[in-house]
mmCIF file of C-alpha atoms in Angstrom:
data_model
loop_
_atom_site.group_PDB
_atom_site.id
_atom_site.type_symbol
_atom_site.label_atom_id
_atom_site.label_comp_id
_atom_site.label_asym_id
_atom_site.label_seq_id
_atom_site.Cartn_x
_atom_site.Cartn_y
_atom_site.Cartn_z
ATOM 1 C CA MET A 900 -73.187 48.470 54.630
ATOM 2 C CA PRO A 901 -72.562 45.127 52.792
ATOM 3 C CA PRO A 902 -72.330 41.871 54.916
ATOM 4 C CA ASP A 903 -68.816 40.918 56.250
ATOM 5 C CA TYR A 904 -68.446 37.826 54.093
ATOM 6 C CA ALA A 905 -65.238 36.887 55.433
ATOM 7 C CA ALA A 906 -66.525 36.773 58.990
ATOM 8 C CA LEU A 907 -69.736 34.906 57.900
ATOM 9 C CA PHE A 908 -67.774 32.213 56.073
ATOM 10 C CA GLY A 909 -64.757 32.233 58.221
ATOM 11 C CA PRO A 910 -65.377 29.206 60.565
ATOM 12 C CA LEU A 911 -66.155 26.971 57.595
ATOM 13 C CA THR A 912 -63.136 28.105 55.416
ATOM 14 C CA ALA A 913 -60.382 27.871 57.942
ATOM 15 C CA HIS A 914 -59.106 24.464 56.997
ATOM 16 C CA SER A 915 -61.431 23.635 54.178
ATOM 17 C CA ARG A 916 -60.449 22.797 50.371
ATOM 18 C CA THR A 917 -63.871 23.915 49.418
ATOM 19 C CA VAL A 918 -64.000 27.332 47.815
ATOM 20 C CA TYR A 919 -66.916 29.523 49.400
ATOM 21 C CA PHE A 920 -67.926 32.469 47.178
ATOM 22 C CA ALA A 921 -70.563 35.426 47.103
ATOM 23 C CA TYR A 922 -71.433 36.840 43.838
ATOM 24 C CA HIS A 923 -73.133 40.134 43.353
ATOM 25 C CA VAL A 924 -75.635 39.642 40.614
ATOM 26 C CA GLY A 925 -76.439 43.412 39.843
ATOM 27 C CA THR A 926 -72.597 44.432 39.450
ATOM 28 C CA ARG A 927 -71.516 40.943 38.251
ATOM 29 C CA ARG A 928 -68.654 41.003 40.691
ATOM 30 C CA VAL A 929 -67.407 38.387 43.168
ATOM 31 C CA ARG A 930 -67.732 40.094 46.547
ATOM 32 C CA TYR A 931 -66.092 37.023 48.625
ATOM 33 C CA LEU A 932 -63.876 34.236 47.857
ATOM 34 C CA SER A 933 -62.533 31.977 50.484
ATOM 35 C CA PRO A 934 -58.602 31.170 50.487
ATOM 36 C CA ALA A 935 -59.301 27.565 49.214
ATOM 37 C CA TYR A 936 -59.565 29.219 45.702
ATOM 38 C CA GLU A 937 -55.836 29.423 45.330
ATOM 39 C CA GLN A 938 -55.632 25.542 45.971
ATOM 40 C CA VAL A 939 -58.510 24.543 43.790
ATOM 41 C CA LEU A 940 -57.965 26.922 40.756
ATOM 42 C CA GLY A 941 -54.418 28.054 41.344
ATOM 43 C CA GLY A 942 -54.981 31.798 41.270
ATOM 44 C CA PRO A 943 -54.669 34.592 43.774
ATOM 45 C CA VAL A 944 -57.894 35.670 45.453
ATOM 46 C CA ALA A 945 -57.177 39.322 44.652
ATOM 47 C CA ARG A 946 -57.298 38.573 40.897
ATOM 48 C CA ILE A 947 -60.675 36.814 40.730
ATOM 49 C CA ALA A 948 -62.172 39.963 38.856
ATOM 50 C CA GLN A 949 -59.542 39.495 36.046
ATOM 51 C CA ASP A 950 -59.628 35.701 36.200
ATOM 52 C CA LEU A 951 -63.332 34.946 36.219
ATOM 53 C CA PRO A 952 -63.824 35.679 32.366
ATOM 54 C CA ARG A 953 -60.814 33.571 31.821
ATOM 55 C CA TRP A 954 -62.199 30.540 33.827
ATOM 56 C CA LEU A 955 -65.622 30.824 32.161
ATOM 57 C CA ALA A 956 -64.000 30.821 28.736
ATOM 58 C CA ARG A 957 -62.206 27.525 29.683
ATOM 59 C CA LEU A 958 -65.403 25.778 30.563
ATOM 60 C CA HIS A 959 -66.577 23.254 28.030
ATOM 61 C CA PRO A 960 -69.057 25.170 25.808
ATOM 62 C CA ASP A 961 -71.863 22.615 26.631
ATOM 63 C CA ASP A 962 -71.208 23.046 30.380
ATOM 64 C CA LEU A 963 -71.124 26.851 30.104
ATOM 65 C CA GLU A 964 -74.706 26.748 28.732
ATOM 66 C CA TYR A 965 -75.703 24.116 31.245
ATOM 67 C CA LEU A 966 -74.469 26.319 33.937
ATOM 68 C CA ARG A 967 -76.422 29.328 32.688
ATOM 69 C CA GLU A 968 -79.540 27.225 32.388
ATOM 70 C CA GLN A 969 -79.262 25.946 35.874
ATOM 71 C CA LEU A 970 -78.424 29.280 37.498
ATOM 72 C CA LEU A 971 -81.125 31.372 35.817
ATOM 73 C CA PRO A 972 -83.970 30.056 37.875
ATOM 74 C CA VAL A 973 -81.993 30.696 41.057
ATOM 75 C CA VAL A 974 -81.165 34.298 40.022
ATOM 76 C CA ARG A 975 -84.958 34.809 39.407
ATOM 77 C CA GLY A 976 -85.965 33.373 42.686
ATOM 78 C CA GLU A 977 -87.882 30.477 40.950
ATOM 79 C CA THR A 978 -85.489 27.801 42.646
ATOM 80 C CA ALA A 979 -84.011 28.050 46.015
ATOM 81 C CA VAL A 980 -80.771 26.303 45.271
ATOM 82 C CA VAL A 981 -78.929 24.213 42.694
ATOM 83 C CA GLU A 982 -76.582 21.476 43.970
ATOM 84 C CA ASP A 983 -73.490 19.857 42.569
ATOM 85 C CA LEU A 984 -73.554 21.051 39.058
ATOM 86 C CA GLU A 985 -70.648 19.042 37.391
ATOM 87 C CA LEU A 986 -68.381 21.301 35.132
ATOM 88 C CA ARG A 987 -65.546 20.503 33.111
ATOM 89 C CA LEU A 988 -62.564 23.062 32.899
ATOM 90 C CA ARG A 989 -59.930 22.788 30.412
ATOM 91 C CA HIS A 990 -56.448 23.987 31.356
ATOM 92 C CA PRO A 991 -53.793 25.298 29.010
ATOM 93 C CA ASP A 992 -51.738 22.125 29.393
ATOM 94 C CA ASP A 993 -54.812 20.195 28.273
ATOM 95 C CA ARG A 994 -55.444 18.917 31.613
ATOM 96 C CA ARG A 995 -59.282 18.598 32.356
ATOM 97 C CA GLN A 996 -60.563 19.414 35.852
ATOM 98 C CA TRP A 997 -64.012 18.467 37.031
ATOM 99 C CA LEU A 998 -65.624 20.991 39.407
ATOM 100 C CA ALA A 999 -68.896 20.626 41.518
ATOM 101 C CA LEU A 1000 -70.845 23.951 42.007
ATOM 102 C CA THR A 1001 -73.541 24.523 44.526
ATOM 103 C CA ALA A 1002 -75.332 28.039 44.586
ATOM 104 C CA ALA A 1003 -78.322 29.687 46.370
ATOM 105 C CA ARG A 1004 -80.010 33.186 46.139
ATOM 106 C CA SER A 1005 -79.624 35.642 49.116
ATOM 107 C CA THR A 1006 -81.572 39.032 49.097
ATOM 108 C CA ASP A 1007 -80.806 41.568 51.777
ATOM 109 C CA GLU A 1008 -83.244 44.360 53.058
ATOM 110 C CA GLN A 1009 -82.283 46.556 50.216
ATOM 111 C CA GLY A 1010 -83.327 44.034 47.701
ATOM 112 C CA THR A 1011 -79.709 43.379 46.578
ATOM 113 C CA THR A 1012 -79.409 39.841 45.166
ATOM 114 C CA THR A 1013 -76.457 37.729 45.754
ATOM 115 C CA LEU A 1014 -75.457 34.199 44.840
ATOM 116 C CA VAL A 1015 -73.632 32.457 47.599
ATOM 117 C CA GLY A 1016 -72.351 28.861 47.194
ATOM 118 C CA THR A 1017 -69.443 26.552 47.067
ATOM 119 C CA LEU A 1018 -67.141 25.071 44.465
ATOM 120 C CA ARG A 1019 -65.264 21.726 44.870
ATOM 121 C CA ASP A 1020 -62.686 19.919 42.895
ATOM 122 C CA ILE A 1021 -64.162 16.481 42.081
ATOM 123 C CA THR A 1022 -61.558 15.506 39.436
ATOM 124 C CA ARG A 1023 -60.347 12.346 41.315
ATOM 125 C CA THR A 1024 -63.819 10.977 41.959
ATOM 126 C CA LYS A 1025 -64.904 11.593 38.360
ATOM 127 C CA GLU A 1026 -61.840 9.696 37.123
ATOM 128 C CA TYR A 1027 -62.357 6.858 39.556
ATOM 129 C CA MET A 1028 -66.109 6.800 38.468
ATOM 130 C CA HIS A 1029 -65.181 6.852 34.765
ATOM 131 C CA ASN A 1030 -62.787 3.945 35.112
ATOM 132 C CA ALA A 1031 -65.250 1.891 37.144
ATOM 133 C CA ASP A 1032 -67.882 2.524 34.451
ATOM 134 C CA LYS A 1033 -65.451 1.652 31.736
ATOM 135 C CA PHE A 1034 -64.597 -1.527 33.297
ATOM 136 C CA ASN A 1035 -67.974 -2.391 34.123
ATOM 137 C CA ALA A 1036 -69.050 -1.911 30.431
ATOM 138 C CA LYS A 1037 -66.113 -4.042 29.249
ATOM 139 C CA LYS A 1038 -67.286 -6.693 31.705
ATOM 140 C CA ASN A 1039 -70.741 -6.698 30.186
ATOM 141 C CA ALA A 1040 -69.468 -6.769 26.659
ATOM 142 C CA THR A 1041 -67.060 -9.424 27.282
ATOM 143 C CA LEU A 1042 -69.581 -11.568 29.112
ATOM 144 C CA GLU A 1043 -71.905 -11.236 26.100
ATOM 145 C CA ILE A 1044 -68.990 -11.991 23.539
ATOM 146 C CA LEU A 1045 -67.796 -14.979 25.557
ATOM 147 C CA SER A 1046 -71.201 -16.481 26.081
ATOM 148 C CA HIS A 1047 -71.906 -16.159 22.274
ATOM 149 C CA ASP A 1048 -68.484 -17.529 21.396
ATOM 150 C CA LEU A 1049 -68.620 -20.407 23.933
ATOM 151 C CA SER A 1050 -72.342 -21.304 23.036
ATOM 152 C CA GLY A 1051 -71.611 -21.743 19.352
ATOM 153 C CA PRO A 1052 -69.117 -24.736 19.588
ATOM 154 C CA LEU A 1053 -71.321 -26.436 22.251
ATOM 155 C CA MET A 1054 -74.338 -26.212 19.866
ATOM 156 C CA VAL A 1055 -72.380 -27.626 17.044
ATOM 157 C CA VAL A 1056 -71.316 -30.625 19.218
ATOM 158 C CA GLN A 1057 -75.021 -31.121 20.332
ATOM 159 C CA GLN A 1058 -76.174 -31.026 16.752
ATOM 160 C CA LEU A 1059 -73.372 -33.407 15.668
ATOM 161 C CA ALA A 1060 -74.342 -35.728 18.498
ATOM 162 C CA GLU A 1061 -78.094 -35.677 17.437
ATOM 163 C CA HIS A 1062 -76.914 -36.386 13.733
ATOM 164 C CA VAL A 1063 -74.868 -39.345 14.936
ATOM 165 C CA ALA A 1064 -77.810 -40.596 16.957
ATOM 166 C CA GLU A 1065 -79.996 -40.495 13.925
ATOM 167 C CA GLN A 1066 -77.507 -42.448 11.772
ATOM 168 C CA THR A 1067 -77.050 -45.070 14.522
ATOM 169 C CA GLU A 1068 -80.554 -45.422 15.412
ATOM 170 C CA GLY A 1069 -80.746 -48.944 14.221
ATOM 171 C CA TYR A 1070 -77.588 -50.023 16.264
ATOM 172 C CA ALA A 1071 -78.505 -52.400 19.281
ATOM 173 C CA ASN A 1072 -75.927 -50.713 21.451
ATOM 174 C CA PRO A 1073 -77.443 -49.177 24.626
ATOM 175 C CA THR A 1074 -73.932 -47.812 25.791
ATOM 176 C CA LEU A 1075 -73.678 -45.714 22.574
ATOM 177 C CA ARG A 1076 -77.129 -44.344 22.925
ATOM 178 C CA GLU A 1077 -76.516 -43.430 26.611
ATOM 179 C CA LEU A 1078 -73.205 -41.821 25.578
ATOM 180 C CA LEU A 1079 -74.961 -39.703 22.876
ATOM 181 C CA ARG A 1080 -77.685 -38.677 25.239
ATOM 182 C CA LEU A 1081 -75.215 -37.533 27.849
ATOM 183 C CA MET A 1082 -73.351 -35.400 25.006
ATOM 184 C CA ARG A 1083 -76.550 -33.666 24.090
ATOM 185 C CA ALA A 1084 -77.633 -33.040 27.734
ATOM 186 C CA THR A 1085 -74.206 -31.820 28.659
ATOM 187 C CA CYS A 1086 -74.162 -29.421 25.780
ATOM 188 C CA THR A 1087 -77.667 -28.042 26.459
ATOM 189 C CA ASP A 1088 -76.822 -27.822 30.303
ATOM 190 C CA SER A 1089 -73.695 -25.947 29.433
ATOM 191 C CA VAL A 1090 -75.332 -23.504 27.166
ATOM 192 C CA ASN A 1091 -78.148 -22.671 29.685
ATOM 193 C CA LEU A 1092 -75.564 -22.133 32.413
ATOM 194 C CA ILE A 1093 -73.719 -19.748 30.351
ATOM 195 C CA ARG A 1094 -76.889 -17.748 29.638
ATOM 196 C CA ASP A 1095 -78.149 -18.021 33.187
ATOM 197 C CA PHE A 1096 -74.798 -16.485 34.605
ATOM 198 C CA VAL A 1097 -75.161 -13.579 32.109
ATOM 199 C CA ASN A 1098 -78.891 -13.074 32.729
ATOM 200 C CA GLN A 1099 -78.270 -12.983 36.517
ATOM 201 C CA GLU A 1100 -75.611 -10.453 36.017
ATOM 202 C CA PHE A 1101 -78.058 -8.121 34.276
ATOM 203 C CA LEU A 1102 -81.092 -8.681 36.647
ATOM 204 C CA GLU A 1103 -78.887 -8.075 39.704
ATOM 205 C CA SER A 1104 -77.402 -4.788 38.282
ATOM 206 C CA ALA A 1105 -80.911 -3.733 37.048
ATOM 207 C CA SER A 1106 -82.427 -3.977 40.456
ATOM 208 C CA VAL A 1107 -80.338 -1.291 41.981
ATOM 209 C CA GLU A 1108 -81.559 2.308 42.566
ATOM 210 C CA LEU A 1109 -81.142 4.788 39.782
ATOM 211 C CA LYS A 1110 -78.236 7.298 40.172
ATOM 212 C CA LEU A 1111 -78.972 10.071 37.564
ATOM 213 C CA GLU A 1112 -76.102 12.178 36.245
ATOM 214 C CA ARG A 1113 -75.711 14.309 33.099
ATOM 215 C CA ILE A 1114 -74.007 12.270 30.542
ATOM 216 C CA GLU A 1115 -72.879 12.924 26.818
ATOM 217 C CA LEU A 1116 -74.312 9.955 25.086
ATOM 218 C CA VAL A 1117 -72.768 9.941 21.686
ATOM 219 C CA SER A 1118 -69.192 9.372 22.972
ATOM 220 C CA ARG A 1119 -70.471 7.109 25.747
ATOM 221 C CA ILE A 1120 -72.238 4.680 23.316
ATOM 222 C CA SER A 1121 -69.345 4.964 20.856
ATOM 223 C CA SER A 1122 -66.873 3.942 23.612
ATOM 224 C CA PHE A 1123 -69.153 1.117 24.925
ATOM 225 C CA LEU A 1124 -69.573 -0.186 21.326
ATOM 226 C CA ALA A 1125 -65.860 -0.477 20.859
ATOM 227 C CA ASP A 1126 -65.413 -3.933 22.603
ATOM 228 C CA TYR A 1127 -68.130 -5.228 20.426
ATOM 229 C CA GLN A 1128 -66.551 -3.809 17.279
ATOM 230 C CA ASN A 1129 -63.292 -5.353 18.224
ATOM 231 C CA ALA A 1130 -64.814 -8.794 18.527
ATOM 232 C CA GLN A 1131 -66.665 -8.650 15.186
ATOM 233 C CA HIS A 1132 -64.462 -11.630 13.780
ATOM 234 C CA LEU A 1133 -65.688 -13.714 16.806
ATOM 235 C CA LEU A 1134 -69.318 -12.835 16.590
ATOM 236 C CA HIS A 1135 -69.423 -13.194 12.831
ATOM 237 C CA LYS A 1136 -71.646 -10.031 12.527
ATOM 238 C CA ARG A 1137 -70.880 -6.361 11.592
ATOM 239 C CA ILE A 1138 -71.373 -3.774 14.400
ATOM 240 C CA GLY A 1139 -71.992 -0.301 13.262
ATOM 241 C CA PHE A 1140 -72.399 3.130 14.900
ATOM 242 C CA SER A 1141 -73.693 6.548 13.708
ATOM 243 C CA ALA A 1142 -74.934 9.776 15.255
ATOM 244 C CA ALA A 1143 -76.945 12.692 13.980
ATOM 245 C CA GLY A 1144 -74.700 15.096 16.116
ATOM 246 C CA GLU A 1145 -71.428 15.379 17.811
ATOM 247 C CA ALA A 1146 -72.987 15.535 21.291
ATOM 248 C CA ALA A 1147 -76.279 14.643 22.994
ATOM 249 C CA TYR A 1148 -76.791 15.239 26.686
ATOM 250 C CA VAL A 1149 -79.220 13.430 28.940
ATOM 251 C CA HIS A 1150 -79.762 12.719 32.579
ATOM 252 C CA ILE A 1151 -79.292 8.897 33.219
ATOM 253 C CA ASP A 1152 -77.886 6.301 35.447
ATOM 254 C CA ASP A 1153 -74.862 5.550 33.378
ATOM 255 C CA ASN A 1154 -74.414 1.892 34.352
ATOM 256 C CA LYS A 1155 -78.129 1.067 33.949
ATOM 257 C CA PHE A 1156 -78.233 2.682 30.574
ATOM 258 C CA GLN A 1157 -75.384 0.658 29.613
ATOM 259 C CA GLN A 1158 -77.191 -2.510 30.795
ATOM 260 C CA ILE A 1159 -80.215 -1.573 28.685
ATOM 261 C CA ILE A 1160 -78.120 -1.239 25.430
ATOM 262 C CA ASN A 1161 -76.130 -4.271 26.378
ATOM 263 C CA ASN A 1162 -79.285 -6.272 26.643
ATOM 264 C CA LEU A 1163 -80.641 -4.864 23.412
ATOM 265 C CA LEU A 1164 -77.338 -5.935 21.702
ATOM 266 C CA SER A 1165 -77.464 -9.361 23.236
ATOM 267 C CA ASN A 1166 -80.964 -10.023 21.767
ATOM 268 C CA ALA A 1167 -79.675 -8.684 18.482
ATOM 269 C CA LEU A 1168 -76.749 -11.026 18.534
ATOM 270 C CA LYS A 1169 -78.990 -14.150 19.586
ATOM 271 C CA PHE A 1170 -81.389 -13.500 16.622
ATOM 272 C CA THR A 1171 -79.281 -12.324 13.813
ATOM 273 C CA PRO A 1172 -77.615 -15.021 11.545
ATOM 274 C CA ASP A 1173 -73.916 -14.995 10.919
ATOM 275 C CA GLY A 1174 -73.051 -12.431 8.416
ATOM 276 C CA GLY A 1175 -75.762 -10.237 9.451
ATOM 277 C CA ARG A 1176 -75.325 -6.520 10.537
ATOM 278 C CA ILE A 1177 -76.302 -4.658 13.860
ATOM 279 C CA GLU A 1178 -76.554 -0.806 13.717
ATOM 280 C CA VAL A 1179 -76.710 1.591 16.686
ATOM 281 C CA HIS A 1180 -77.716 5.102 15.850
ATOM 282 C CA VAL A 1181 -78.175 8.301 17.872
ATOM 283 C CA ALA A 1182 -80.939 10.538 16.541
ATOM 284 C CA LEU A 1183 -81.705 14.085 17.821
ATOM 285 C CA PRO A 1184 -85.671 14.608 17.420
ATOM 286 C CA PRO A 1185 -86.661 18.025 19.087
ATOM 287 C CA GLY A 1186 -86.336 18.050 22.810
ATOM 288 C CA HIS A 1187 -85.270 14.430 22.937
ATOM 289 C CA VAL A 1188 -82.321 11.974 22.285
ATOM 290 C CA GLN A 1189 -83.249 8.697 20.622
ATOM 291 C CA VAL A 1190 -81.040 5.648 20.529
ATOM 292 C CA GLN A 1191 -81.962 3.110 17.762
ATOM 293 C CA VAL A 1192 -80.616 -0.694 17.773
ATOM 294 C CA ARG A 1193 -81.382 -2.095 14.458
ATOM 295 C CA ASP A 1194 -80.549 -5.731 13.294
ATOM 296 C CA THR A 1195 -80.900 -7.729 10.143
ATOM 297 C CA GLY A 1196 -82.135 -10.791 12.115
ATOM 298 C CA ILE A 1197 -85.197 -13.065 11.977
ATOM 299 C CA GLY A 1198 -87.591 -10.607 13.332
ATOM 300 C CA ILE A 1199 -90.374 -10.975 15.970
ATOM 301 C CA PRO A 1200 -93.624 -12.765 14.846
ATOM 302 C CA ALA A 1201 -96.657 -10.421 14.697
ATOM 303 C CA ARG A 1202 -98.394 -12.569 17.184
ATOM 304 C CA LEU A 1203 -95.806 -12.177 19.780
ATOM 305 C CA GLN A 1204 -95.169 -8.536 19.443
ATOM 306 C CA PRO A 1205 -97.865 -7.234 21.734
ATOM 307 C CA LEU A 1206 -96.511 -9.508 24.428
ATOM 308 C CA LEU A 1207 -92.934 -8.630 24.280
ATOM 309 C CA PHE A 1208 -92.523 -6.260 27.253
ATOM 310 C CA ASP A 1209 -94.647 -8.421 29.646
ATOM 311 C CA LYS A 1210 -93.102 -10.018 32.637
ATOM 312 C CA PHE A 1211 -92.444 -13.753 32.031
ATOM 313 C CA THR A 1212 -93.678 -13.048 28.601
ATOM 314 C CA LYS A 1213 -94.858 -15.791 26.277
ATOM 315 C CA ALA A 1214 -92.962 -14.058 23.601
ATOM 316 C CA ARG A 1215 -89.659 -15.350 24.779
ATOM 317 C CA ARG A 1216 -87.760 -17.637 22.414
ATOM 318 C CA PRO A 1217 -84.415 -19.463 22.356
ATOM 319 C CA GLY A 1218 -81.760 -17.808 20.253
ATOM 320 C CA LEU A 1219 -80.544 -19.032 16.979
ATOM 321 C CA ARG A 1220 -77.898 -21.120 18.706
ATOM 322 C CA GLY A 1221 -80.345 -22.457 21.387
ATOM 323 C CA GLU A 1222 -79.669 -19.715 23.821
ATOM 324 C CA ARG A 1223 -82.297 -19.849 26.499
ATOM 325 C CA THR A 1224 -84.109 -16.816 27.920
ATOM 326 C CA THR A 1225 -85.959 -16.047 31.254
ATOM 327 C CA GLY A 1226 -88.449 -13.787 29.606
ATOM 328 C CA LEU A 1227 -87.729 -11.124 32.194
ATOM 329 C CA GLY A 1228 -85.088 -9.003 30.043
ATOM 330 C CA MET A 1229 -87.397 -6.885 27.946
ATOM 331 C CA SER A 1230 -89.685 -6.373 31.098
ATOM 332 C CA VAL A 1231 -86.786 -5.095 33.004
ATOM 333 C CA ILE A 1232 -85.522 -2.859 30.161
ATOM 334 C CA HIS A 1233 -89.081 -1.369 29.766
ATOM 335 C CA THR A 1234 -89.135 -0.603 33.481
ATOM 336 C CA LEU A 1235 -85.659 1.030 33.414
ATOM 337 C CA VAL A 1236 -86.475 3.156 30.466
ATOM 338 C CA THR A 1237 -89.665 4.252 32.243
ATOM 339 C CA LEU A 1238 -87.789 5.187 35.399
ATOM 340 C CA HIS A 1239 -85.592 7.407 33.162
ATOM 341 C CA ASP A 1240 -88.760 9.279 31.923
ATOM 342 C CA GLY A 1241 -88.271 7.678 28.501
ATOM 343 C CA ARG A 1242 -90.045 5.361 26.389
ATOM 344 C CA ILE A 1243 -89.323 2.352 24.415
ATOM 345 C CA TRP A 1244 -90.853 0.697 21.234
ATOM 346 C CA PHE A 1245 -89.996 -1.294 18.302
ATOM 347 C CA GLU A 1246 -90.666 -2.102 14.727
ATOM 348 C CA SER A 1247 -90.114 -5.661 13.349
ATOM 349 C CA GLU A 1248 -90.782 -7.889 10.347
ATOM 350 C CA GLU A 1249 -90.082 -11.454 10.162
ATOM 351 C CA GLY A 1250 -86.992 -12.365 7.733
ATOM 352 C CA VAL A 1251 -86.048 -8.710 7.714
ATOM 353 C CA GLY A 1252 -85.052 -7.492 11.200
ATOM 354 C CA THR A 1253 -86.020 -5.593 14.172
ATOM 355 C CA THR A 1254 -85.264 -2.031 15.268
ATOM 356 C CA PHE A 1255 -85.599 -0.980 18.939
ATOM 357 C CA TYR A 1256 -86.100 2.842 19.807
ATOM 358 C CA ILE A 1257 -85.237 4.356 23.108
ATOM 359 C CA GLU A 1258 -86.313 8.081 23.479
ATOM 360 C CA LEU A 1259 -85.177 10.194 26.524
ATOM 361 C CA PRO A 1260 -85.663 13.803 27.357
ATOM 362 C CA ALA A 1261 -82.645 15.920 26.253
ATOM 363 C CA ALA A 1262 -80.912 18.119 28.746
ATOM 364 C CA PRO A 1263 -82.777 21.444 28.296
ATOM 365 C CA GLU A 1264 -81.135 24.344 26.296
ATOM 366 C CA ALA A 1265 -79.633 27.297 28.211
ATOM 367 C CA SER A 1266 -81.028 30.704 28.440
ATOM 368 C CA PRO A 1267 -78.589 33.802 29.085
ATOM 369 C CA LEU A 1268 -78.452 35.137 32.635
ATOM 370 C CA PRO A 1269 -79.693 38.711 33.233
ATOM 371 C CA GLY A 1270 -76.911 41.159 32.089
ATOM 372 C CA GLY A 1271 -75.534 38.858 29.290
#
C-alpha cells in the first residue's frame, strides 16, 4: 500500500504557502500535492496530471535543462538532495514567476523511488534582489564616471598652475609662489580624495563573503555596461560590448563579479587616452565562459607584468590624469576570481593596449532524466 502522503505532510501544509509534493519516478506521476499549489500556480490540485506538462513547457528552456541536470543525480541516488533550484516560469500574460525547488529521493521497501520536495514562489525576493543589484551596479559605474569626470578638470588646473609657476619663476613675489603651491597641492589632494573614496568602496565590498548563484552573464554584463556607454561623451572613450552567444550561465556572486568588471574598466579608463576604445567580449570556450576586457591604452611595461597581481605591488602606477592607486586592486580581483574557481591573466604591449581575460566554469549541460 502506498504511503498516505496527505497524512505525512498534513501538519506542515495546513497553513503554508509552500507547495509539498511527491513524484513517483517509475510512473512519472505526481502522487501527492499540497493545497498551496492552487495559491502558488493557480491550478486545481486534481488537474496536476494534465497541468504538469504545461508548466514544464513554460519553463525557460535553459532552466528546464538545468532542472534535469540537477535532478538526475538525485534520481540515481548519487546525491541525497538538491536545494533551492531557482527556475523561471513564463505565464501567458508574459508575467515571469520565479520558483525555488527542493527535492530529495525516497525509496520504500519495494524499491519504489519517489521524489519528495517543496516548491516556493520567490518572485518578490528575486525582484528585490534584481533592483538592489541594478542600483549597486549603477552606483559603481556612476562613481567611476564621476571620479574620471571630476579628476580631469582638477588635473588641468594643476597643470596650468605648474605652467604659471614656471613662467613666473623669476618674479620676486613670495605670495604668488605660495598661492600657486596651494593650487597644485589642493588639486593633488582633491584627486587623491576622489580615488580613495572609489577604492574604499571597492575594497569594502570585495571583503564580503561570496554568495554564489546561477547568473546569465551575457545579459548581465550588457546591462551593467549601459551606464558606461551612456556616459561615453563624458569619458571621451568608446565602450563596446559583444558576445559569442546569446546566453552564458555561470555560478557567481553577482555583486562581487560586477566589482571585478568595474575595477577592470576603471583601470582601462585610467590608462587609455581620450579617443581610445574599450571593448568587453564574452567568449565561450568549451566548458567555460570567458570575459575579455580590452583597451587601446598605454599598455603595461614588460618589467612590471610579473608583479601585477602581487599585494601592494610595485607595478602600481598613477593614471594618465594622475589618478592614484593603492596597489591592492588587482590583488583583490585575483583573489575574487580564484574564489569563483576561475582564473585571470592578461596580455599587454606598451603603446598598443592591454587585454584582461577572466575564465570561469560554465554551468554544466543537462542530461535527460530516465524515461525521457
